[in-house]
Amino acid sequence: MTADDVETDAGDADGSADEEWRDSLADAGELTPDIVAQLLAVHGDRGRRAVDAVGEGRVKQYNDFTVVVGHEDEYVVEDGGCTCRDSQYNLDADDPTQRCWHVLAAEIAERIGAVDHHDMYYSEVRNFL
């Protein structure tokens, strides 16, 4: 076994843990203490911020985009990516376990039915902000 094999195995373990909380959440349909613990074990502070955003109703679905309202701006989440600086500069886009808290919040909200739906286009709403 080489050092590369060990690194790959560790990455697989993280991927499995990431899938585990997602599967548990999809099955439960709600955030339970165990699921939150699983999420935090994989995503740490990003996971905590995502749970807070979902609890505060800050995940919005428009006709054209899903938007997560942050403390300083609103961020478009699309196809597992986000317009925030954390996604652009700090995270490896090729590693599915590395997600900003906006993407995590959108994934959580979708799985538990906590997305705030708006029958309008965000591109039109954004012009008023």
mmCIF file with all atom_site columns, N, CA and C in Angstrom, residues 74-128:
data_model
loop_
_atom_site.group_PDB
_atom_site.id
_atom_site.type_symbol
_atom_site.label_atom_id
_atom_site.label_alt_id
_atom_site.label_comp_id
_atom_site.label_asym_id
_atom_site.label_entity_id
_atom_site.label_seq_id
_atom_site.pdbx_PDB_ins_code
_atom_site.Cartn_x
_atom_site.Cartn_y
_atom_site.Cartn_z
_atom_site.occupancy
_atom_site.B_iso_or_equiv
_atom_site.pdbx_formal_charge
_atom_site.auth_seq_id
_atom_site.auth_comp_id
_atom_site.auth_asym_id
_atom_site.auth_atom_id
_atom_site.pdbx_PDB_model_num
ATOM 1   N N  . GLU A 1 74  ? -27.015 37.914 -1.486  1.00 0.00 ? 74  GLU A N  1
ATOM 2   C CA . GLU A 1 74  ? -27.754 36.724 -1.871  1.00 0.00 ? 74  GLU A CA 1
ATOM 3   C C  . GLU A 1 74  ? -26.900 35.968 -2.877  1.00 0.00 ? 74  GLU A C  1
ATOM 4   N N  . TYR A 1 75  ? -26.917 34.632 -2.781  1.00 0.00 ? 75  TYR A N  1
ATOM 5   C CA . TYR A 1 75  ? -26.043 33.808 -3.604  1.00 0.00 ? 75  TYR A CA 1
ATOM 6   C C  . TYR A 1 75  ? -26.860 32.815 -4.412  1.00 0.00 ? 75  TYR A C  1
ATOM 7   N N  . VAL A 1 76  ? -26.577 32.748 -5.697  1.00 0.00 ? 76  VAL A N  1
ATOM 8   C CA . VAL A 1 76  ? -27.258 31.825 -6.592  1.00 0.00 ? 76  VAL A CA 1
ATOM 9   C C  . VAL A 1 76  ? -26.581 30.460 -6.478  1.00 0.00 ? 76  VAL A C  1
ATOM 10  N N  . VAL A 1 77  ? -27.399 29.438 -6.228  1.00 0.00 ? 77  VAL A N  1
ATOM 11  C CA . VAL A 1 77  ? -26.927 28.066 -6.138  1.00 0.00 ? 77  VAL A CA 1
ATOM 12  C C  . VAL A 1 77  ? -27.524 27.327 -7.326  1.00 0.00 ? 77  VAL A C  1
ATOM 13  N N  . GLU A 1 78  ? -26.628 26.735 -8.131  1.00 0.00 ? 78  GLU A N  1
ATOM 14  C CA . GLU A 1 78  ? -27.086 26.063 -9.339  1.00 0.00 ? 78  GLU A CA 1
ATOM 15  C C  . GLU A 1 78  ? -26.141 24.912 -9.680  1.00 0.00 ? 78  GLU A C  1
ATOM 16  N N  . ASP A 1 79  ? -26.699 23.750 -9.954  1.00 0.00 ? 79  ASP A N  1
ATOM 17  C CA . ASP A 1 79  ? -25.922 22.568 -10.348 1.00 0.00 ? 79  ASP A CA 1
ATOM 18  C C  . ASP A 1 79  ? -24.794 22.249 -9.366  1.00 0.00 ? 79  ASP A C  1
ATOM 19  N N  . GLY A 1 80  ? -25.060 22.380 -8.071  1.00 0.00 ? 80  GLY A N  1
ATOM 20  C CA . GLY A 1 80  ? -24.070 22.056 -7.061  1.00 0.00 ? 80  GLY A CA 1
ATOM 21  C C  . GLY A 1 80  ? -22.990 23.097 -6.864  1.00 0.00 ? 80  GLY A C  1
ATOM 22  N N  . GLY A 1 81  ? -23.120 24.233 -7.531  1.00 0.00 ? 81  GLY A N  1
ATOM 23  C CA . GLY A 1 81  ? -22.153 25.317 -7.391  1.00 0.00 ? 81  GLY A CA 1
ATOM 24  C C  . GLY A 1 81  ? -22.817 26.564 -6.845  1.00 0.00 ? 81  GLY A C  1
ATOM 25  N N  . CYS A 1 82  ? -22.005 27.542 -6.506  1.00 0.00 ? 82  CYS A N  1
ATOM 26  C CA . CYS A 1 82  ? -22.510 28.769 -5.889  1.00 0.00 ? 82  CYS A CA 1
ATOM 27  C C  . CYS A 1 82  ? -21.692 29.957 -6.372  1.00 0.00 ? 82  CYS A C  1
ATOM 28  N N  . THR A 1 83  ? -22.303 31.123 -6.327  1.00 0.00 ? 83  THR A N  1
ATOM 29  C CA . THR A 1 83  ? -21.639 32.354 -6.761  1.00 0.00 ? 83  THR A CA 1
ATOM 30  C C  . THR A 1 83  ? -20.821 33.021 -5.661  1.00 0.00 ? 83  THR A C  1
ATOM 31  N N  . CYS A 1 84  ? -20.753 32.402 -4.471  1.00 0.00 ? 84  CYS A N  1
ATOM 32  C CA . CYS A 1 84  ? -20.023 33.027 -3.365  1.00 0.00 ? 84  CYS A CA 1
ATOM 33  C C  . CYS A 1 84  ? -18.513 32.916 -3.553  1.00 0.00 ? 84  CYS A C  1
ATOM 34  N N  . ARG A 1 85  ? -17.790 33.750 -2.837  1.00 0.00 ? 85  ARG A N  1
ATOM 35  C CA . ARG A 1 85  ? -16.324 33.740 -2.910  1.00 0.00 ? 85  ARG A CA 1
ATOM 36  C C  . ARG A 1 85  ? -15.716 32.475 -2.332  1.00 0.00 ? 85  ARG A C  1
ATOM 37  N N  . ASP A 1 86  ? -16.355 31.914 -1.315  1.00 0.00 ? 86  ASP A N  1
ATOM 38  C CA . ASP A 1 86  ? -15.847 30.677 -0.731  1.00 0.00 ? 86  ASP A CA 1
ATOM 39  C C  . ASP A 1 86  ? -15.768 29.590 -1.809  1.00 0.00 ? 86  ASP A C  1
ATOM 40  N N  . SER A 1 87  ? -16.839 29.432 -2.593  1.00 0.00 ? 87  SER A N  1
ATOM 41  C CA . SER A 1 87  ? -16.843 28.441 -3.670  1.00 0.00 ? 87  SER A CA 1
ATOM 42  C C  . SER A 1 87  ? -15.812 28.762 -4.735  1.00 0.00 ? 87  SER A C  1
ATOM 43  N N  . GLN A 1 88  ? -15.680 30.027 -5.051  1.00 0.00 ? 88  GLN A N  1
ATOM 44  C CA . GLN A 1 88  ? -14.781 30.433 -6.131  1.00 0.00 ? 88  GLN A CA 1
ATOM 45  C C  . GLN A 1 88  ? -13.317 30.287 -5.763  1.00 0.00 ? 88  GLN A C  1
ATOM 46  N N  . TYR A 1 89  ? -12.951 30.554 -4.511  1.00 0.00 ? 89  TYR A N  1
ATOM 47  C CA . TYR A 1 89  ? -11.543 30.639 -4.153  1.00 0.00 ? 89  TYR A CA 1
ATOM 48  C C  . TYR A 1 89  ? -11.035 29.584 -3.171  1.00 0.00 ? 89  TYR A C  1
ATOM 49  N N  . ASN A 1 90  ? -11.891 29.035 -2.344  1.00 0.00 ? 90  ASN A N  1
ATOM 50  C CA . ASN A 1 90  ? -11.418 28.176 -1.262  1.00 0.00 ? 90  ASN A CA 1
ATOM 51  C C  . ASN A 1 90  ? -11.697 26.688 -1.441  1.00 0.00 ? 90  ASN A C  1
ATOM 52  N N  . LEU A 1 91  ? -12.634 26.335 -2.298  1.00 0.00 ? 91  LEU A N  1
ATOM 53  C CA . LEU A 1 91  ? -13.077 24.952 -2.377  1.00 0.00 ? 91  LEU A CA 1
ATOM 54  C C  . LEU A 1 91  ? -12.651 24.304 -3.692  1.00 0.00 ? 91  LEU A C  1
ATOM 55  N N  . ASP A 1 92  ? -12.394 23.005 -3.638  1.00 0.00 ? 92  ASP A N  1
ATOM 56  C CA . ASP A 1 92  ? -12.034 22.231 -4.812  1.00 0.00 ? 92  ASP A CA 1
ATOM 57  C C  . ASP A 1 92  ? -13.328 21.803 -5.507  1.00 0.00 ? 92  ASP A C  1
ATOM 58  N N  . ALA A 1 93  ? -13.597 22.371 -6.665  1.00 0.00 ? 93  ALA A N  1
ATOM 59  C CA . ALA A 1 93  ? -14.825 22.075 -7.394  1.00 0.00 ? 93  ALA A CA 1
ATOM 60  C C  . ALA A 1 93  ? -14.925 20.597 -7.799  1.00 0.00 ? 93  ALA A C  1
ATOM 61  N N  . ASP A 1 94  ? -13.791 19.910 -7.879  1.00 0.00 ? 94  ASP A N  1
ATOM 62  C CA . ASP A 1 94  ? -13.793 18.502 -8.261  1.00 0.00 ? 94  ASP A CA 1
ATOM 63  C C  . ASP A 1 94  ? -14.020 17.567 -7.082  1.00 0.00 ? 94  ASP A C  1
ATOM 64  N N  . ASP A 1 95  ? -14.062 18.100 -5.866  1.00 0.00 ? 95  ASP A N  1
ATOM 65  C CA . ASP A 1 95  ? -14.271 17.288 -4.667  1.00 0.00 ? 95  ASP A CA 1
ATOM 66  C C  . ASP A 1 95  ? -15.703 17.501 -4.174  1.00 0.00 ? 95  ASP A C  1
ATOM 67  N N  . PRO A 1 96  ? -16.572 16.512 -4.349  1.00 0.00 ? 96  PRO A N  1
ATOM 68  C CA . PRO A 1 96  ? -17.987 16.692 -3.969  1.00 0.00 ? 96  PRO A CA 1
ATOM 69  C C  . PRO A 1 96  ? -18.225 16.885 -2.479  1.00 0.00 ? 96  PRO A C  1
ATOM 70  N N  . THR A 1 97  ? -17.221 16.593 -1.634  1.00 0.00 ? 97  THR A N  1
ATOM 71  C CA . THR A 1 97  ? -17.406 16.810 -0.200  1.00 0.00 ? 97  THR A CA 1
ATOM 72  C C  . THR A 1 97  ? -17.114 18.257 0.191   1.00 0.00 ? 97  THR A C  1
ATOM 73  N N  . GLN A 1 98  ? -16.533 19.032 -0.719  1.00 0.00 ? 98  GLN A N  1
ATOM 74  C CA . GLN A 1 98  ? -16.242 20.433 -0.424  1.00 0.00 ? 98  GLN A CA 1
ATOM 75  C C  . GLN A 1 98  ? -17.335 21.305 -1.045  1.00 0.00 ? 98  GLN A C  1
ATOM 76  N N  . ARG A 1 99  ? -18.197 21.814 -0.170  1.00 0.00 ? 99  ARG A N  1
ATOM 77  C CA . ARG A 1 99  ? -19.287 22.682 -0.616  1.00 0.00 ? 99  ARG A CA 1
ATOM 78  C C  . ARG A 1 99  ? -19.384 23.864 0.340   1.00 0.00 ? 99  ARG A C  1
ATOM 79  N N  . CYS A 1 100 ? -19.760 24.993 -0.189  1.00 0.00 ? 100 CYS A N  1
ATOM 80  C CA . CYS A 1 100 ? -19.995 26.154 0.671   1.00 0.00 ? 100 CYS A CA 1
ATOM 81  C C  . CYS A 1 100 ? -21.298 25.931 1.435   1.00 0.00 ? 100 CYS A C  1
ATOM 82  N N  . TRP A 1 101 ? -21.517 26.761 2.443   1.00 0.00 ? 101 TRP A N  1
ATOM 83  C CA . TRP A 1 101 ? -22.716 26.564 3.257   1.00 0.00 ? 101 TRP A CA 1
ATOM 84  C C  . TRP A 1 101 ? -23.985 26.895 2.492   1.00 0.00 ? 101 TRP A C  1
ATOM 85  N N  . HIS A 1 102 ? -23.894 27.713 1.449   1.00 0.00 ? 102 HIS A N  1
ATOM 86  C CA . HIS A 1 102 ? -25.082 28.045 0.647   1.00 0.00 ? 102 HIS A CA 1
ATOM 87  C C  . HIS A 1 102 ? -25.580 26.810 -0.104  1.00 0.00 ? 102 HIS A C  1
ATOM 88  N N  . VAL A 1 103 ? -24.648 26.058 -0.707  1.00 0.00 ? 103 VAL A N  1
ATOM 89  C CA . VAL A 1 103 ? -25.006 24.828 -1.416  1.00 0.00 ? 103 VAL A CA 1
ATOM 90  C C  . VAL A 1 103 ? -25.558 23.800 -0.436  1.00 0.00 ? 103 VAL A C  1
ATOM 91  N N  . LEU A 1 104 ? -24.913 23.657 0.706   1.00 0.00 ? 104 LEU A N  1
ATOM 92  C CA . LEU A 1 104 ? -25.402 22.730 1.727   1.00 0.00 ? 104 LEU A CA 1
ATOM 93  C C  . LEU A 1 104 ? -26.810 23.105 2.175   1.00 0.00 ? 104 LEU A C  1
ATOM 94  N N  . ALA A 1 105 ? -27.041 24.389 2.387   1.00 0.00 ? 105 ALA A N  1
ATOM 95  C CA . ALA A 1 105 ? -28.371 24.848 2.820   1.00 0.00 ? 105 ALA A CA 1
ATOM 96  C C  . ALA A 1 105 ? -29.427 24.496 1.776   1.00 0.00 ? 105 ALA A C  1
ATOM 97  N N  . ALA A 1 106 ? -29.117 24.721 0.505   1.00 0.00 ? 106 ALA A N  1
ATOM 98  C CA . ALA A 1 106 ? -30.071 24.400 -0.558  1.00 0.00 ? 106 ALA A CA 1
ATOM 99  C C  . ALA A 1 106 ? -30.364 22.900 -0.592  1.00 0.00 ? 106 ALA A C  1
ATOM 100 N N  . GLU A 1 107 ? -29.327 22.074 -0.426  1.00 0.00 ? 107 GLU A N  1
ATOM 101 C CA . GLU A 1 107 ? -29.519 20.625 -0.434  1.00 0.00 ? 107 GLU A CA 1
ATOM 102 C C  . GLU A 1 107 ? -30.365 20.163 0.755   1.00 0.00 ? 107 GLU A C  1
ATOM 103 N N  . ILE A 1 108 ? -30.096 20.720 1.909   1.00 0.00 ? 108 ILE A N  1
ATOM 104 C CA . ILE A 1 108 ? -30.868 20.368 3.105   1.00 0.00 ? 108 ILE A CA 1
ATOM 105 C C  . ILE A 1 108 ? -32.327 20.789 2.936   1.00 0.00 ? 108 ILE A C  1
ATOM 106 N N  . ALA A 1 109 ? -32.535 22.035 2.541   1.00 0.00 ? 109 ALA A N  1
ATOM 107 C CA . ALA A 1 109 ? -33.902 22.563 2.404   1.00 0.00 ? 109 ALA A CA 1
ATOM 108 C C  . ALA A 1 109 ? -34.717 21.757 1.394   1.00 0.00 ? 109 ALA A C  1
ATOM 109 N N  . GLU A 1 110 ? -34.095 21.354 0.297   1.00 0.00 ? 110 GLU A N  1
ATOM 110 C CA . GLU A 1 110 ? -34.805 20.550 -0.703  1.00 0.00 ? 110 GLU A CA 1
ATOM 111 C C  . GLU A 1 110 ? -35.231 19.207 -0.124  1.00 0.00 ? 110 GLU A C  1
ATOM 112 N N  . ARG A 1 111 ? -34.367 18.582 0.659   1.00 0.00 ? 111 ARG A N  1
ATOM 113 C CA . ARG A 1 111 ? -34.649 17.248 1.192   1.00 0.00 ? 111 ARG A CA 1
ATOM 114 C C  . ARG A 1 111 ? -35.724 17.259 2.285   1.00 0.00 ? 111 ARG A C  1
ATOM 115 N N  . ILE A 1 112 ? -35.883 18.391 2.962   1.00 0.00 ? 112 ILE A N  1
ATOM 116 C CA . ILE A 1 112 ? -36.879 18.421 4.044   1.00 0.00 ? 112 ILE A CA 1
ATOM 117 C C  . ILE A 1 112 ? -38.087 19.297 3.700   1.00 0.00 ? 112 ILE A C  1
ATOM 118 N N  . GLY A 1 113 ? -38.151 19.767 2.470   1.00 0.00 ? 113 GLY A N  1
ATOM 119 C CA . GLY A 1 113 ? -39.302 20.569 2.047   1.00 0.00 ? 113 GLY A CA 1
ATOM 120 C C  . GLY A 1 113 ? -39.344 21.940 2.682   1.00 0.00 ? 113 GLY A C  1
ATOM 121 N N  . ALA A 1 114 ? -38.178 22.545 2.907   1.00 0.00 ? 114 ALA A N  1
ATOM 122 C CA . ALA A 1 114 ? -38.116 23.849 3.572   1.00 0.00 ? 114 ALA A CA 1
ATOM 123 C C  . ALA A 1 114 ? -37.695 24.969 2.629   1.00 0.00 ? 114 ALA A C  1
ATOM 124 N N  . VAL A 1 115 ? -37.873 24.766 1.329   1.00 0.00 ? 115 VAL A N  1
ATOM 125 C CA . VAL A 1 115 ? -37.536 25.802 0.358   1.00 0.00 ? 115 VAL A CA 1
ATOM 126 C C  . VAL A 1 115 ? -38.717 26.757 0.251   1.00 0.00 ? 115 VAL A C  1
ATOM 127 N N  . ASP A 1 116 ? -38.423 28.048 0.290   1.00 0.00 ? 116 ASP A N  1
ATOM 128 C CA . ASP A 1 116 ? -39.436 29.094 0.151   1.00 0.00 ? 116 ASP A CA 1
ATOM 129 C C  . ASP A 1 116 ? -39.614 29.387 -1.347  1.00 0.00 ? 116 ASP A C  1
ATOM 130 N N  . HIS A 1 117 ? -40.735 28.946 -1.917  1.00 0.00 ? 117 HIS A N  1
ATOM 131 C CA . HIS A 1 117 ? -40.970 29.075 -3.358  1.00 0.00 ? 117 HIS A CA 1
ATOM 132 C C  . HIS A 1 117 ? -41.592 30.423 -3.701  1.00 0.00 ? 117 HIS A C  1
ATOM 133 N N  . HIS A 1 118 ? -41.080 31.015 -4.783  1.00 0.00 ? 118 HIS A N  1
ATOM 134 C CA . HIS A 1 118 ? -41.599 32.297 -5.290  1.00 0.00 ? 118 HIS A CA 1
ATOM 135 C C  . HIS A 1 118 ? -41.888 32.136 -6.770  1.00 0.00 ? 118 HIS A C  1
ATOM 136 N N  . ASP A 1 119 ? -43.112 32.425 -7.182  1.00 0.00 ? 119 ASP A N  1
ATOM 137 C CA . ASP A 1 119 ? -43.496 32.280 -8.581  1.00 0.00 ? 119 ASP A CA 1
ATOM 138 C C  . ASP A 1 119 ? -43.139 33.557 -9.347  1.00 0.00 ? 119 ASP A C  1
ATOM 139 N N  . MET A 1 120 ? -41.851 33.778 -9.452  1.00 0.00 ? 120 MET A N  1
ATOM 140 C CA . MET A 1 120 ? -41.317 34.932 -10.192 1.00 0.00 ? 120 MET A CA 1
ATOM 141 C C  . MET A 1 120 ? -39.874 34.609 -10.545 1.00 0.00 ? 120 MET A C  1
ATOM 142 N N  . TYR A 1 121 ? -39.291 35.435 -11.379 1.00 0.00 ? 121 TYR A N  1
ATOM 143 C CA . TYR A 1 121 ? -37.909 35.230 -11.787 1.00 0.00 ? 121 TYR A CA 1
ATOM 144 C C  . TYR A 1 121 ? -36.982 36.057 -10.915 1.00 0.00 ? 121 TYR A C  1
ATOM 145 N N  . TYR A 1 122 ? -35.948 35.401 -10.399 1.00 0.00 ? 122 TYR A N  1
ATOM 146 C CA . TYR A 1 122 ? -34.972 36.099 -9.562  1.00 0.00 ? 122 TYR A CA 1
ATOM 147 C C  . TYR A 1 122 ? -34.281 37.196 -10.356 1.00 0.00 ? 122 TYR A C  1
ATOM 148 N N  . SER A 1 123 ? -34.029 36.965 -11.619 1.00 0.00 ? 123 SER A N  1
ATOM 149 C CA . SER A 1 123 ? -33.366 37.979 -12.446 1.00 0.00 ? 123 SER A CA 1
ATOM 150 C C  . SER A 1 123 ? -34.173 39.275 -12.478 1.00 0.00 ? 123 SER A C  1
ATOM 151 N N  . GLU A 1 124 ? -35.487 39.173 -12.359 1.00 0.00 ? 124 GLU A N  1
ATOM 152 C CA . GLU A 1 124 ? -36.327 40.378 -12.296 1.00 0.00 ? 124 GLU A CA 1
ATOM 153 C C  . GLU A 1 124 ? -36.325 40.982 -10.897 1.00 0.00 ? 124 GLU A C  1
ATOM 154 N N  . VAL A 1 125 ? -36.385 40.134 -9.882  1.00 0.00 ? 125 VAL A N  1
ATOM 155 C CA . VAL A 1 125 ? -36.395 40.599 -8.497  1.00 0.00 ? 125 VAL A CA 1
ATOM 156 C C  . VAL A 1 125 ? -35.063 41.272 -8.159  1.00 0.00 ? 125 VAL A C  1
ATOM 157 N N  . ARG A 1 126 ? -33.980 40.703 -8.635  1.00 0.00 ? 126 ARG A N  1
ATOM 158 C CA . ARG A 1 126 ? -32.640 41.215 -8.330  1.00 0.00 ? 126 ARG A CA 1
ATOM 159 C C  . ARG A 1 126 ? -32.487 42.668 -8.746  1.00 0.00 ? 126 ARG A C  1
ATOM 160 N N  . ASN A 1 127 ? -33.160 43.082 -9.799  1.00 0.00 ? 127 ASN A N  1
ATOM 161 C CA . ASN A 1 127 ? -33.090 44.467 -10.269 1.00 0.00 ? 127 ASN A CA 1
ATOM 162 C C  . ASN A 1 127 ? -33.619 45.459 -9.232  1.00 0.00 ? 127 ASN A C  1
ATOM 163 N N  . PHE A 1 128 ? -34.513 45.000 -8.350  1.00 0.00 ? 128 PHE A N  1
ATOM 164 C CA . PHE A 1 128 ? -35.089 45.880 -7.329  1.00 0.00 ? 128 PHE A CA 1
ATOM 165 C C  . PHE A 1 128 ? -34.249 45.960 -6.076  1.00 0.00 ? 128 PHE A C  1
#
